[in-house]
Amino acid sequence: MRKENSTNAINERILNGLCQTAHTLSVIGGRWKPTILWRLLEGKMRYHELKKSISGISERVLVLQLRELENDQLITRIVYPEVPPRVEYELTPLGRSLESLLEHMCSWGEMHRDATRQAGELAVSKN
Amino acid sequence: MRKENSTNAINERILNGLCQTAHTLSVIGGRWKPTILWRLLEGKMRYHELKKSISGISERVLVLQLRELENDQLITRIVYPEVPPRVEYELTPLGRSLESLLEHMCSWGEMHRDATRQAGELAVSKN
DNA sequence: CCGGACGCTAACCCAGAGGTTAGCGCTTTC
DNA sequence: GAAAGCGCTAACCTCTGGGTTAGCGTCCGG
């Protein structure tokens, strides 16, 4: 038995229980999750459309993130029993309820980037 | 030389550049950062106070997260040149501008937890 | 003169997120 | 009959965030 495993994981669970902010992070905190959610906010999409519209993501990771989002009940996976297989992903109401939060994060990010870039440029041009 | 390192890191940089939401996540996404920010929203705190008020965090990680927050210009580190050393951490205006976002995340997290817990309980009690 | 408060830093370790490559089973198109 | 579209899965590797342990330099209280 190896050391009553990982304070790391334990800490994470405790925090997610105590702090709803941490919980939210654990839900949308995957590298590609915001991107996926943005895409789906525009309407349901097929697996391959998602794949092509998100440049840089690998299939494995895309599937993993989709599964996690599904588990967290943010998206639904709809399989059409058709000849060439067809699978669509769609936001649940819970998923759509993220829209305003995502927008909030996005605009804060923009503001923060501008604010810090300015500071950087000032430091450079201060000659 | 080892393989033009890490698509991982590259992807992260690209995403943070393109997607402000991802950028925001990179700023507040540390395990303990939300907790630290919540504490500091109530007023400036000394290093040891923070340490004691956040149970489970290790000194190393606390320092790391504080340094990152400082780099991102969310907090200021104030050193008083005193006999027993004294250091205080305080939110910058930029840091305080996170308050509404944190609240938003917090309430969404609560809502999401309730929604999913219900579903879980239903599944259990459905006998 | 011993220990503790204070605010750290250094050295090390490990689990897990994310990436790479290959392949599957079915179908349509050339 | 070869190749490509579709939606995946399996096996493997790498890097990094977070955790553990130890210690430092200055001071004060007992």
Short mmCIF file of N, CA and C (backbone and C1' of nucleotides) in Angstrom, two decimals, chain C residues 6-27:
data_model
loop_
_atom_site.label_atom_id
_atom_site.label_comp_id
_atom_site.label_asym_id
_atom_site.label_seq_id
_atom_site.Cartn_x
_atom_site.Cartn_y
_atom_site.Cartn_z
P DC C 6 3.65 34.94 14.15
"O5'" DC C 6 4.66 35.24 12.96
"C5'" DC C 6 5.56 36.33 13.08
"C4'" DC C 6 6.52 36.33 11.92
"C3'" DC C 6 5.90 35.98 10.57
"O3'" DC C 6 5.85 37.16 9.80
"C1'" DC C 6 8.07 35.03 10.87
P DG C 7 4.91 37.33 8.55
"O5'" DG C 7 5.91 36.84 7.41
"C5'" DG C 7 6.97 37.70 7.01
"C4'" DG C 7 7.88 36.98 6.04
"C3'" DG C 7 7.18 36.37 4.82
"O3'" DG C 7 7.98 36.56 3.66
"C1'" DG C 7 8.48 34.79 5.84
P DC C 8 7.23 36.70 2.23
"O5'" DC C 8 7.36 35.39 1.36
"C5'" DC C 8 7.78 34.10 1.81
"C4'" DC C 8 9.26 34.00 1.94
"C3'" DC C 8 9.92 33.10 0.91
"O3'" DC C 8 10.61 33.87 -0.06
"C1'" DC C 8 10.51 32.44 3.13
P DT C 9 10.92 33.20 -1.49
"O5'" DT C 9 12.07 32.12 -1.24
"C5'" DT C 9 13.39 32.53 -0.92
"C4'" DT C 9 14.25 31.28 -0.85
"C3'" DT C 9 14.27 30.48 -2.15
"O3'" DT C 9 15.64 30.29 -2.50
"C1'" DT C 9 13.73 29.09 -0.30
P DA C 10 16.05 29.40 -3.78
"O5'" DA C 10 16.22 27.93 -3.19
"C5'" DA C 10 17.12 27.69 -2.11
"C4'" DA C 10 17.46 26.22 -2.05
"C3'" DA C 10 17.49 25.52 -3.40
"O3'" DA C 10 18.55 24.57 -3.38
"C1'" DA C 10 15.80 24.54 -2.04
P DA C 11 18.90 23.63 -4.60
"O5'" DA C 11 18.17 22.27 -4.16
"C5'" DA C 11 18.49 21.67 -2.91
"C4'" DA C 11 17.84 20.32 -2.84
"C3'" DA C 11 17.79 19.62 -4.20
"O3'" DA C 11 18.20 18.28 -4.03
"C1'" DA C 11 15.60 19.82 -3.28
P DC C 12 18.18 17.21 -5.22
"O5'" DC C 12 16.74 16.56 -5.00
"C5'" DC C 12 16.56 15.60 -3.96
"C4'" DC C 12 15.10 15.33 -3.87
"C3'" DC C 12 14.53 14.56 -5.05
"O3'" DC C 12 14.35 13.19 -4.70
"C1'" DC C 12 13.05 16.24 -4.22
P DC C 13 13.76 12.17 -5.83
"O5'" DC C 13 12.19 12.21 -5.57
"C5'" DC C 13 11.66 12.06 -4.25
"C4'" DC C 13 10.15 11.97 -4.37
"C3'" DC C 13 9.71 11.12 -5.56
"O3'" DC C 13 8.61 10.31 -5.17
"C1'" DC C 13 8.81 13.29 -5.76
P DC C 14 8.26 9.02 -6.09
"O5'" DC C 14 6.69 9.14 -6.27
"C5'" DC C 14 5.90 9.79 -5.30
"C4'" DC C 14 4.70 10.38 -6.02
"C3'" DC C 14 4.22 9.50 -7.18
"O3'" DC C 14 2.85 9.28 -6.95
"C1'" DC C 14 4.45 11.77 -7.87
P DA C 15 2.00 8.17 -7.62
"O5'" DA C 15 0.74 9.00 -8.11
"C5'" DA C 15 0.15 9.93 -7.19
"C4'" DA C 15 -0.74 10.88 -7.95
"C3'" DA C 15 -1.68 10.21 -8.95
"O3'" DA C 15 -2.88 10.96 -8.94
"C1'" DA C 15 -0.18 11.65 -10.10
P DG C 16 -4.18 10.45 -9.68
"O5'" DG C 16 -4.45 11.58 -10.78
"C5'" DG C 16 -4.19 12.93 -10.45
"C4'" DG C 16 -4.02 13.72 -11.72
"C3'" DG C 16 -4.92 13.27 -12.87
"O3'" DG C 16 -5.29 14.44 -13.57
"C1'" DG C 16 -2.73 13.20 -13.59
P DA C 17 -6.69 14.56 -14.32
"O5'" DA C 17 -6.44 15.68 -15.42
"C5'" DA C 17 -5.89 16.92 -15.01
"C4'" DA C 17 -5.05 17.49 -16.13
"C3'" DA C 17 -5.77 17.47 -17.48
"O3'" DA C 17 -5.59 18.75 -18.09
"C1'" DA C 17 -3.69 16.34 -17.65
P DG C 18 -6.40 19.16 -19.35
"O5'" DG C 18 -5.39 18.80 -20.53
"C5'" DG C 18 -4.11 19.40 -20.53
"C4'" DG C 18 -3.22 18.64 -21.48
"C3'" DG C 18 -3.79 18.44 -22.89
"O3'" DG C 18 -2.91 19.07 -23.78
"C1'" DG C 18 -2.77 16.48 -22.07
P DG C 19 -3.22 19.15 -25.36
"O5'" DG C 19 -2.20 18.05 -25.93
"C5'" DG C 19 -0.80 18.26 -25.78
"C4'" DG C 19 -0.04 17.11 -26.39
"C3'" DG C 19 -0.43 16.74 -27.83
"O3'" DG C 19 0.75 16.75 -28.63
"C1'" DG C 19 -0.40 14.81 -26.44
P DT C 20 0.71 16.23 -30.18
"O5'" DT C 20 1.02 14.68 -30.05
"C5'" DT C 20 2.33 14.26 -29.68
"C4'" DT C 20 2.52 12.83 -30.13
"C3'" DT C 20 2.14 12.56 -31.59
"O3'" DT C 20 3.22 11.89 -32.19
"C1'" DT C 20 1.03 11.03 -30.15
P DT C 21 3.19 11.56 -33.77
"O5'" DT C 21 2.68 10.06 -33.84
"C5'" DT C 21 3.27 9.08 -32.98
"C4'" DT C 21 2.49 7.79 -33.06
"C3'" DT C 21 1.97 7.45 -34.47
"O3'" DT C 21 2.56 6.23 -34.84
"C1'" DT C 21 0.28 7.15 -32.82
P DA C 22 2.24 5.60 -36.32
"O5'" DA C 22 1.10 4.54 -35.95
"C5'" DA C 22 1.32 3.65 -34.85
"C4'" DA C 22 0.05 2.87 -34.59
"C3'" DA C 22 -0.65 2.38 -35.86
"O3'" DA C 22 -0.78 0.96 -35.75
"C1'" DA C 22 -2.19 3.39 -34.35
P DG C 23 -1.40 0.12 -37.00
"O5'" DG C 23 -2.93 -0.08 -36.57
"C5'" DG C 23 -3.22 -0.80 -35.37
"C4'" DG C 23 -4.70 -0.67 -35.09
"C3'" DG C 23 -5.58 -1.08 -36.28
"O3'" DG C 23 -6.62 -1.93 -35.83
"C1'" DG C 23 -6.25 0.99 -35.46
P DC C 24 -7.20 -3.02 -36.88
"O5'" DC C 24 -8.58 -3.38 -36.19
"C5'" DC C 24 -8.84 -2.95 -34.84
"C4'" DC C 24 -10.27 -2.44 -34.77
"C3'" DC C 24 -11.11 -2.90 -35.96
"O3'" DC C 24 -12.37 -3.33 -35.52
"C1'" DC C 24 -11.27 -0.57 -35.71
P DG C 25 -12.90 -4.81 -36.10
"O5'" DG C 25 -14.38 -4.43 -36.46
"C5'" DG C 25 -15.17 -3.66 -35.53
"C4'" DG C 25 -16.15 -2.84 -36.33
"C3'" DG C 25 -16.60 -3.53 -37.62
"O3'" DG C 25 -18.00 -3.43 -37.69
"C1'" DG C 25 -15.84 -1.35 -38.07
P DC C 26 -18.82 -4.36 -38.80
"O5'" DC C 26 -19.40 -3.25 -39.77
"C5'" DC C 26 -20.22 -2.23 -39.20
"C4'" DC C 26 -20.17 -1.02 -40.07
"C3'" DC C 26 -20.49 -1.28 -41.54
"O3'" DC C 26 -21.82 -0.83 -41.80
"C1'" DC C 26 -18.79 0.35 -41.23
P DT C 27 -22.48 -1.15 -43.28
"O5'" DT C 27 -22.04 0.13 -44.11
"C5'" DT C 27 -22.55 1.41 -43.69
"C4'" DT C 27 -21.91 2.49 -44.55
"C3'" DT C 27 -22.18 2.33 -46.03
"O3'" DT C 27 -23.04 3.39 -46.43
"C1'" DT C 27 -19.90 2.88 -45.58
#
